[in-house]
Each structure stands twice: as structure tokens, then as C-alpha cells.
């Protein structure tokens, strides 16, 4: 797949705009360097290297004096900010934000984004500027989702401008990482507005509760003050959890839907609890009597009534926002769940109890919110109508689980066959992934496919997501668990890197900024980045191979042998004499980095050395030969292997199978060296993605993997799918065998 921070095509979309107090907040799909504001914000590393993404664009358009001024304050700590001039840009100043530390890339999270956003706003206020423009922070090398980053930033902005500020205009320039559909973008804008409105009202409700607490203490009612304080604390905690769910969870997947619903229900429950805790009849008698309409109004009573009204106004705003969110988004989640029920043929006929429970619970909560809003508005109008009953307030929180009825199990695989497990595009993130994925996979192999033994496990790249040590630790944990379940040795695990297995931070460090006038001649094409304004970033050939350093350490940990960083050595042979099998592992990402993303290829010298070794070793002649790499040779995207000569060399050397990934969908193709039916040819098998986040799934292609069964001259490829991240693996029936016949979850290939 395209890497998360590939340069996107230009997209024109209407900006989304709303007002909080006297500040206008805009979210706009555009390039930040085209904006005019007092302050522009640069998303950078702790060295303020301005080496890529937004920071490089600002450097290129603004001039090198920005970089040299910023260097006078380096290094800075993660989450800190520095103010410099803006050079030729249409701004007065630039605020440089350290949102990634290359020594610990996993330290970047959305809390860093929130903190940095608040610091930028405070610095803008301190300098008496009235307008500021942000990028979506930490979406370059730090690789946070632009939409999640913008959501976290907007939450922080809403909190900040709810107080006193002189900032009149705040813009987030959300430069798209892909070409978004206009409707999708507008739904994103609307989602953010609804949640920002809700959190703003919750914050204002908390402020009103703080004022009530202080007033109660002045009136000598400790118990009432404690009730107000407890309500404020609890509401703040629920609001924080909601912000985290909105920022971190994708609502389109099952886990994200549950995170949203759980956080919403927490807020709703707290608002319900507050409505009874803060009722007048619960107040101490002295205060209650002072509020009697017959008692003359004094300063204490006037203050109480004003604060009470403010509290109710903000609570009303929160209820309205909750209703809008439930009507817009929870309904969509319910509909998707229902459609999955209709489309899942493995489910028994009749109602899906879990879906029915979700709909019933959501409907009852929505009705309670509407009833509560009606009663509260009646109170604010001074109406005497009697509040309605709260039958809808008793909600069904416990869901009835329905045991899924899987497809019938296949007969046990023939014990004399060679079993090779092919996984690709795993995109490991956490140890929780390792625990869940290993359990799901082992259950499918053993219980559904009847496979109790594996002869080899092949991972064809993108094992990690950001090439961090933490991600590789999770991948190691996964492999250790799998090896224990299937009695695998370290030598039975084959690993090749993909584009996500090179570390962009290390790649950027290999490029040094040089003024063009200092060069007597340009370096070799492809070994430098021309950033304009008379400057180049030239590659240090001694540092450049180290961008695979984290993958190499993982490889060493798993196989107990080193992985060569020199690209001409990255073609490794793995032999299985008992199975009469030879596997060649290749690095198709050897020439890629953070800037050059479309140079996938196989290093000709590395391949030549491996083929020479095969030719010199007579014992390899009868082996079934499989080559493994990461990138496809056919794809609608430019990051494919465009030079296919390596396939000719593999076919000439007797290779019959090529395994790869990257395109996130299972596929099968044929490379023919000879035109005769019995001539040399290579079957190209793509495994699909084993663990990519749902936003990177190809439509119609969920999570997938392959089990290869080699017996004699026949290869059977079992293909499996998992549509729910927390669900089970099932047959992936997509291969047609003849006209009018249903597709099958397997296909066979003759490899004689």
C-alpha cells in the first residue's frame, strides 16, 4: 500500500468553520505554506532539522535563515516549542514544535499533540498575535493519522479558546494523505464539530459546577460543595475518556464503535447522575429555604440563580450535542452492524441478538436524552409542565452474546505434505496485537484447517508499521507464541523487509544539508534531494544503510543470525532438505527512503550472488524453489517493481513460485519466461494483509493470509479471511474454477 505519508494529489474542498467565543476556528484541506497568518506552525523533530514534510516545505518557501535561527535553540525536548522569524513566508513568526524524538519514536502520541497545540496558542497570545495556522501535527515521520491528529488538536483548541484569548483566527491546514471524497471530508468536519461542541459544553458545565462549589462553601454547606466537586471531577474524567475515544478510535470498525459508545454512555450516565445530585430538593434546608420564591432576593440568592441557570444552559447544550451525535453516528454504527448480519451467510436465520440489543440500548438512551432535554428546557422557560417519566432511563447495558456458527471444518491435511504459512503486511503495533493475532491464527490452523504442523513460516515484509523496537518486540512475541504452538525452530522462520520496515527517522538523518554553491559538481542522481533555494540534502552512504537497523536487530533476535545492511548482500538462501525446498529472501525496499518512495526493485548484484550459489550447489537442483520479496510487479500505484528482469533470472534458475505482499489483497498472477505450456514460468502469490488497520484495507479484501500445501508436483493454496479485527478466520472463497460454479477458498497450481 501507499505509505501513510506519501505525497497526495491536490484536492479542493470547502473549509469547515465554526466560532467559539470570539475565535474563528477553521479546518481546511490545503498547503500551510499558502496561508497568510501572524504565526505558522512547523511540525518537526527534537533537532529541528526541517528535513521533511511540513517543516521542509516551510524551509523551502521561507528560506534557510529560518533553519539557521532555529538551530540556535537546539536540541529541545519532545513537546517543546521554539519561536523564529518566518523569512519569505506570509507570516510574522514560525513556531517550531518537537513532536518526534528519533531516539524514541514511539513516544509520540496524541497527548503530545494536545500539549504542543496548547503551548503554541499560549505563545501566540503571549506575543500578542491574533491569527495562527497549524498543520496536522505529527503526521509525517511520526505517522499519526491526519484525521486523528486534527481531532486531538481541535479538542485542545476548543478548551483553550473557551477562556480568555486575543486570538481571533485559528486554522488547521489538513493536507490530505490521499484524495478524499468530498462527502467523506464533510462528514469528518461535521463529526469534529459535534464532538467539539459537546466537549466545550462539558467544560463550561464543569466551570459552572466549580462556581457552585465555591458558593456552597461560602454559604457554609460542605455537603453540597462536596457533591458539586465530585460531579465536576467525574464529569472531567468522562470528558477526557470521550476525547481519547474520539481521537484514537476509528468509528467504522467494531472496536472503534465500542469505544465511542462506551465513552458516550459514560458521559450520559454522569449527566443523568448530576441531574439528581444537583436538584434543589437535595440541597441543605438553609439553602433550599433561601431559594423559595417568597424569600426576598439577596446577593447570595442572585448569584446562585445566575450560576444555576448557567449550569443548566451548558447542560442543555451538552444534551443537544449528545442527541446530534447519537442520531448521526450511532445510527450509522447500528445500520452497519445490521447489514453485516444480513450479509453474513454463516449466521443462523432470525434476529441477531447482539445487534438487536445494541439498537434497543441506543434507542432507549436517545429517548432519555430527548426527554431530559425537554424537561430541562421547560425549567429554563419557567414552565409548570410535569416532567415525564424516566422509563427510558433504564437501559440495557449488558449485551447478549451469540455464538458464531463457523463453516464446516475441512478434513485434516495430508501429513506427508509440506505446509508453508505465508503472512504479509502485518503492521504490528502492540503486544496486545501479538496475543490476539497468535491466538486467532493458531485456532484457525488447528481447529478449522486441521493443521498441527508447519514446516516454514514466511513473512513477506511490512512486519512493523513504523519500524520501531516496540513494534518488533510485539512481532517477536507473536512468532514466539506461534513457534511454541507448532514446534518451530528459529531456522524455520523466514523474514524479508518491506517499505514499513525501514525507519524514516534514520533515513532522514542520512541526508545532510549542503549549499549548492559549495559543490564543485552534483552528486549521483538519486543520492540527493533538491529542496530548492540553492540547497541540497546529500546522502551519507555510510549512514544510509542503517535505516534498516531496527529490522536487522529483529531478524537477529528471531533467527539468531545477522541480517546484512549492505544492499548487495540482501539476497539470502534458506534450505529445507527434508522437504526438498529452497527459499530465496530478497529486499525489494533496498533503494527506498522517506523521500524516494517509488524505487522498489531487486538489487541485481545481490540476486546474482544468490543465483551463483544455487548454480554451484548440485544438491539444490531438484529442490522446489520459492523467491520471496515485498513489492508487486503490477499495481495501479507507482510504488511497484517496474524492472522485471529479475523474474527472468529467477525463472531461468528454476524458481516456480514468487511470494509477495504490499497491495493488501490476495492475488494470483503468472509470469511466463517461455510461451510453451510446459515452459518455464513463475506463479506469483500475494497473501493480502494480515494486520493492517481497517483504514488501509482494500474494498472487498479484509485481513487475509495463505497456507501453502506442497505435495508432489501440486501446490494447494488455502486462502483465509478475517472481516472483524477481533473475530475469527474463515474461508476466503474468491477463486472461480469454472463457468457457473461457486468460487472456492483454495486453488491448485502444478509446479512440475
Tab-separated table of N, CA, C and O in Angstrom, residues 164-235:
chain	number	residue	atom	x	y	z
A	164	UNK	N	-10.129	33.169	28.200
A	164	UNK	CA	-9.750	34.485	27.676
A	164	UNK	C	-8.596	34.344	26.685
A	164	UNK	O	-7.575	33.721	26.986
A	165	UNK	N	-8.737	34.905	25.515
A	165	UNK	CA	-7.685	34.897	24.499
A	165	UNK	C	-7.920	36.038	23.524
A	165	UNK	O	-9.058	36.462	23.304
A	166	UNK	N	-6.817	36.513	22.927
A	166	UNK	CA	-6.944	37.549	21.913
A	166	UNK	C	-6.809	36.967	20.501
A	166	UNK	O	-6.852	37.702	19.516
A	167	UNK	N	-6.655	35.658	20.416
A	167	UNK	CA	-6.529	35.022	19.103
A	167	UNK	C	-7.889	35.024	18.416
A	167	UNK	O	-8.869	34.506	18.958
A	168	UNK	N	-7.937	35.574	17.238
A	168	UNK	CA	-9.198	35.707	16.516
A	168	UNK	C	-9.388	34.629	15.462
A	168	UNK	O	-10.520	34.283	15.118
A	169	UNK	N	-8.278	34.089	14.927
A	169	UNK	CA	-8.376	33.124	13.821
A	169	UNK	C	-7.393	31.980	14.044
A	169	UNK	O	-6.203	32.214	14.258
A	170	UNK	N	-7.909	30.762	13.989
A	170	UNK	CA	-7.084	29.552	14.130
A	170	UNK	C	-7.433	28.625	12.977
A	170	UNK	O	-8.602	28.278	12.777
A	171	UNK	N	-6.424	28.221	12.224
A	171	UNK	CA	-6.635	27.346	11.066
A	171	UNK	C	-5.813	26.079	11.227
A	171	UNK	O	-4.656	26.126	11.634
A	172	UNK	N	-6.421	24.937	10.905
A	172	UNK	CA	-5.679	23.685	10.761
A	172	UNK	C	-5.639	23.360	9.276
A	172	UNK	O	-6.687	23.141	8.653
A	173	UNK	N	-4.435	23.375	8.713
A	173	UNK	CA	-4.264	23.038	7.294
A	173	UNK	C	-4.086	21.534	7.201
A	173	UNK	O	-3.006	21.001	7.429
A	174	UNK	N	-5.175	20.849	6.894
A	174	UNK	CA	-5.178	19.388	6.859
A	174	UNK	C	-4.824	18.949	5.450
A	174	UNK	O	-5.692	18.713	4.619
A	175	UNK	N	-3.512	18.862	5.190
A	175	UNK	CA	-3.053	18.479	3.857
A	175	UNK	C	-3.342	17.001	3.675
A	175	UNK	O	-2.842	16.175	4.438
A	176	UNK	N	-4.179	16.587	2.687
A	176	UNK	CA	-4.645	15.205	2.611
A	176	UNK	C	-3.541	14.238	2.230
A	176	UNK	O	-2.691	14.522	1.402
A	177	UNK	N	-3.553	13.054	2.871
A	177	UNK	CA	-2.588	11.995	2.557
A	177	UNK	C	-3.087	11.114	1.424
A	177	UNK	O	-2.403	10.221	0.981
A	178	UNK	N	-4.297	11.299	1.029
A	178	UNK	CA	-4.864	10.606	-0.107
A	178	UNK	C	-5.938	11.534	-0.650
A	178	UNK	O	-6.237	12.550	-0.053
A	179	UNK	N	-6.502	11.175	-1.782
A	179	UNK	CA	-7.523	12.044	-2.368
A	179	UNK	C	-8.873	11.726	-1.742
A	179	UNK	O	-9.510	10.743	-2.096
A	180	UNK	N	-9.334	12.527	-0.774
A	180	UNK	CA	-10.558	12.169	-0.072
A	180	UNK	C	-11.802	12.539	-0.862
A	180	UNK	O	-11.836	13.536	-1.562
A	181	UNK	N	-12.807	11.702	-0.733
A	181	UNK	CA	-14.100	12.027	-1.288
A	181	UNK	C	-14.673	13.234	-0.543
A	181	UNK	O	-14.545	13.341	0.670
A	182	UNK	N	-15.317	14.134	-1.280
A	182	UNK	CA	-15.822	15.358	-0.647
A	182	UNK	C	-16.799	15.036	0.476
A	182	UNK	O	-16.765	15.647	1.548
A	183	UNK	N	-17.685	14.045	0.261
A	183	UNK	CA	-18.655	13.690	1.299
A	183	UNK	C	-17.960	13.142	2.529
A	183	UNK	O	-18.367	13.412	3.662
A	184	UNK	N	-16.903	12.349	2.317
A	184	UNK	CA	-16.155	11.809	3.454
A	184	UNK	C	-15.535	12.948	4.263
A	184	UNK	O	-15.595	12.981	5.495
A	185	UNK	N	-14.942	13.919	3.552
A	185	UNK	CA	-14.318	15.048	4.239
A	185	UNK	C	-15.343	15.849	5.027
A	185	UNK	O	-15.101	16.238	6.171
A	186	UNK	N	-16.509	16.089	4.444
A	186	UNK	CA	-17.513	16.879	5.144
A	186	UNK	C	-18.060	16.128	6.352
A	186	UNK	O	-18.390	16.734	7.376
A	187	UNK	N	-18.152	14.792	6.256
A	187	UNK	CA	-18.581	14.022	7.430
A	187	UNK	C	-17.548	14.142	8.533
A	187	UNK	O	-17.882	14.205	9.713
A	188	UNK	N	-16.270	14.163	8.134
A	188	UNK	CA	-15.226	14.345	9.140
A	188	UNK	C	-15.367	15.705	9.815
A	188	UNK	O	-15.312	15.820	11.038
A	189	UNK	N	-15.552	16.755	9.010
A	189	UNK	CA	-15.736	18.089	9.576
A	189	UNK	C	-16.912	18.098	10.559
A	189	UNK	O	-16.834	18.626	11.665
A	190	UNK	N	-18.052	17.515	10.107
A	190	UNK	CA	-19.249	17.534	10.945
A	190	UNK	C	-19.024	16.752	12.230
A	190	UNK	O	-19.479	17.160	13.302
A	191	UNK	N	-18.333	15.622	12.133
A	191	UNK	CA	-18.056	14.830	13.336
A	191	UNK	C	-17.254	15.644	14.335
A	191	UNK	O	-17.584	15.691	15.528
A	192	UNK	N	-16.221	16.296	13.846
A	192	UNK	CA	-15.375	17.084	14.742
A	192	UNK	C	-16.185	18.217	15.378
A	192	UNK	O	-16.084	18.484	16.578
A	193	UNK	N	-17.020	18.883	14.579
A	193	UNK	CA	-17.811	19.988	15.130
A	193	UNK	C	-18.722	19.496	16.250
A	193	UNK	O	-18.807	20.118	17.319
A	194	UNK	N	-19.398	18.382	16.030
A	194	UNK	CA	-20.307	17.869	17.053
A	194	UNK	C	-19.563	17.528	18.338
A	194	UNK	O	-20.004	17.862	19.440
A	195	UNK	N	-18.423	16.874	18.211
A	195	UNK	CA	-17.697	16.479	19.407
A	195	UNK	C	-17.038	17.677	20.088
A	195	UNK	O	-16.939	17.725	21.310
A	196	UNK	N	-16.568	18.635	19.295
A	196	UNK	CA	-16.008	19.842	19.907
A	196	UNK	C	-17.103	20.617	20.634
A	196	UNK	O	-16.895	21.119	21.746
A	197	UNK	N	-18.287	20.708	20.020
A	197	UNK	CA	-19.410	21.362	20.701
A	197	UNK	C	-19.709	20.670	22.024
A	197	UNK	O	-19.935	21.326	23.054
A	198	UNK	N	-19.724	19.339	22.007
A	198	UNK	CA	-20.024	18.596	23.229
A	198	UNK	C	-18.971	18.851	24.298
A	198	UNK	O	-19.303	19.169	25.450
A	199	UNK	N	-17.689	18.725	23.943
A	199	UNK	CA	-16.645	18.907	24.953
A	199	UNK	C	-16.610	20.354	25.459
A	199	UNK	O	-16.300	20.597	26.625
A	200	UNK	N	-16.944	21.310	24.587
A	200	UNK	CA	-16.987	22.711	25.030
A	200	UNK	C	-18.086	22.910	26.071
A	200	UNK	O	-17.890	23.571	27.094
A	201	UNK	N	-19.257	22.328	25.812
A	201	UNK	CA	-20.353	22.441	26.781
A	201	UNK	C	-20.018	21.697	28.078
A	201	UNK	O	-20.378	22.156	29.172
A	202	UNK	N	-19.357	20.559	27.967
A	202	UNK	CA	-18.970	19.829	29.174
A	202	UNK	C	-17.965	20.634	29.997
A	202	UNK	O	-18.021	20.647	31.227
A	203	UNK	N	-17.031	21.302	29.301
A	203	UNK	CA	-16.060	22.138	30.010
A	203	UNK	C	-16.768	23.301	30.712
A	203	UNK	O	-16.469	23.616	31.871
A	204	UNK	N	-17.716	23.924	30.021
A	204	UNK	CA	-18.446	25.034	30.629
A	204	UNK	C	-19.320	24.557	31.786
A	204	UNK	O	-19.487	25.259	32.790
A	205	UNK	N	-19.872	23.352	31.656
A	205	UNK	CA	-20.633	22.773	32.766
A	205	UNK	C	-19.735	22.581	33.975
A	205	UNK	O	-20.126	22.857	35.117
A	206	UNK	N	-18.504	22.111	33.736
A	206	UNK	CA	-17.553	21.932	34.837
A	206	UNK	C	-17.222	23.259	35.506
A	206	UNK	O	-17.104	23.340	36.734
A	207	UNK	N	-17.077	24.316	34.712
A	207	UNK	CA	-16.792	25.636	35.287
A	207	UNK	C	-17.955	26.124	36.152
A	207	UNK	O	-17.759	26.710	37.227
A	208	UNK	N	-19.192	25.871	35.686
A	208	UNK	CA	-20.363	26.262	36.478
A	208	UNK	C	-20.411	25.474	37.786
A	208	UNK	O	-20.753	26.021	38.846
A	209	UNK	N	-20.058	24.193	37.728
A	209	UNK	CA	-20.021	23.386	38.943
A	209	UNK	C	-18.968	23.909	39.915
A	209	UNK	O	-19.174	23.900	41.136
A	210	UNK	N	-17.841	24.370	39.380
A	210	UNK	CA	-16.801	24.935	40.253
A	210	UNK	C	-17.315	26.188	40.958
A	210	UNK	O	-17.039	26.421	42.146
A	211	UNK	N	-18.075	27.005	40.227
A	211	UNK	CA	-18.637	28.211	40.846
A	211	UNK	C	-19.667	27.845	41.918
A	211	UNK	O	-19.722	28.465	42.983
A	212	UNK	N	-20.476	26.809	41.629
A	212	UNK	CA	-21.448	26.366	42.622
A	212	UNK	C	-20.748	25.834	43.872
A	212	UNK	O	-21.169	26.101	45.003
A	213	UNK	N	-19.679	25.073	43.644
A	213	UNK	CA	-18.918	24.552	44.790
A	213	UNK	C	-18.418	25.697	45.672
A	213	UNK	O	-18.546	25.664	46.908
A	214	UNK	N	-17.854	26.714	45.051
A	214	UNK	CA	-17.338	27.849	45.818
A	214	UNK	C	-18.467	28.560	46.561
A	214	UNK	O	-18.328	28.931	47.740
A	215	UNK	N	-19.612	28.745	45.896
A	215	UNK	CA	-20.734	29.426	46.529
A	215	UNK	C	-21.261	28.633	47.721
A	215	UNK	O	-21.573	29.194	48.780
A	216	UNK	N	-21.344	27.280	47.552
A	216	UNK	CA	-21.809	26.456	48.661
A	216	UNK	C	-20.878	26.564	49.867
A	216	UNK	O	-21.326	26.598	51.020
A	217	UNK	N	-19.589	26.605	49.582
A	217	UNK	CA	-18.641	26.724	50.696
A	217	UNK	C	-18.810	28.076	51.400
A	217	UNK	O	-18.714	28.169	52.632
A	218	UNK	N	-19.064	29.131	50.608
A	218	UNK	CA	-19.277	30.449	51.214
A	218	UNK	C	-20.549	30.465	52.060
A	218	UNK	O	-20.635	31.166	53.069
A	219	UNK	N	-21.555	29.666	51.638
A	219	UNK	CA	-22.807	29.601	52.383
A	219	UNK	C	-22.734	28.605	53.543
A	219	UNK	O	-23.726	28.429	54.260
A	220	UNK	N	-21.602	27.935	53.688
A	220	UNK	CA	-21.418	27.019	54.802
A	220	UNK	C	-21.977	25.637	54.599
A	220	UNK	O	-22.117	24.874	55.565
A	221	UNK	N	-22.297	25.254	53.353
A	221	UNK	CA	-22.836	23.920	53.083
A	221	UNK	C	-21.732	23.038	52.499
A	221	UNK	O	-21.526	22.994	51.289
A	222	UNK	N	-21.033	22.327	53.402
A	222	UNK	CA	-19.913	21.487	52.961
A	222	UNK	C	-20.407	20.326	52.108
A	222	UNK	O	-19.803	19.982	51.086
A	223	UNK	N	-21.528	19.711	52.530
A	223	UNK	CA	-22.020	18.543	51.793
A	223	UNK	C	-22.392	18.894	50.354
A	223	UNK	O	-22.066	18.166	49.418
A	224	UNK	N	-23.075	20.020	50.174
A	224	UNK	CA	-23.439	20.442	48.818
A	224	UNK	C	-22.193	20.760	48.000
A	224	UNK	O	-22.126	20.466	46.797
A	225	UNK	N	-21.184	21.358	48.646
A	225	UNK	CA	-19.932	21.653	47.942
A	225	UNK	C	-19.243	20.371	47.496
A	225	UNK	O	-18.690	20.290	46.387
A	226	UNK	N	-19.269	19.355	48.346
A	226	UNK	CA	-18.649	18.065	48.001
A	226	UNK	C	-19.373	17.422	46.815
A	226	UNK	O	-18.740	16.868	45.907
A	227	UNK	N	-20.728	17.503	46.826
A	227	UNK	CA	-21.490	16.952	45.697
A	227	UNK	C	-21.090	17.644	44.395
A	227	UNK	O	-20.858	16.998	43.361
A	228	UNK	N	-20.983	18.974	44.416
A	228	UNK	CA	-20.598	19.720	43.209
A	228	UNK	C	-19.181	19.363	42.776
A	228	UNK	O	-18.914	19.183	41.577
A	229	UNK	N	-18.268	19.258	43.752
A	229	UNK	CA	-16.879	18.925	43.430
A	229	UNK	C	-16.774	17.530	42.838
A	229	UNK	O	-16.057	17.302	41.853
A	230	UNK	N	-17.487	16.564	43.439
A	230	UNK	CA	-17.445	15.191	42.925
A	230	UNK	C	-18.023	15.119	41.513
A	230	UNK	O	-17.484	14.419	40.645
A	231	UNK	N	-19.111	15.833	41.275
A	231	UNK	CA	-19.718	15.844	39.939
A	231	UNK	C	-18.756	16.440	38.915
A	231	UNK	O	-18.633	15.945	37.789
A	232	UNK	N	-18.079	17.520	39.328
A	232	UNK	CA	-17.129	18.162	38.400
A	232	UNK	C	-15.967	17.226	38.074
A	232	UNK	O	-15.564	17.102	36.913
A	233	UNK	N	-15.419	16.564	39.086
A	233	UNK	CA	-14.298	15.643	38.853
A	233	UNK	C	-14.714	14.484	37.959
A	233	UNK	O	-14.012	14.117	37.013
A	234	UNK	N	-15.859	13.902	38.273
A	234	UNK	CA	-16.327	12.761	37.489
A	234	UNK	C	-16.616	13.162	36.048
A	234	UNK	O	-16.256	12.445	35.107
A	235	UNK	N	-17.232	14.322	35.862
A	235	UNK	CA	-17.527	14.788	34.510
A	235	UNK	C	-16.236	15.034	33.737
A	235	UNK	O	-16.139	14.711	32.543
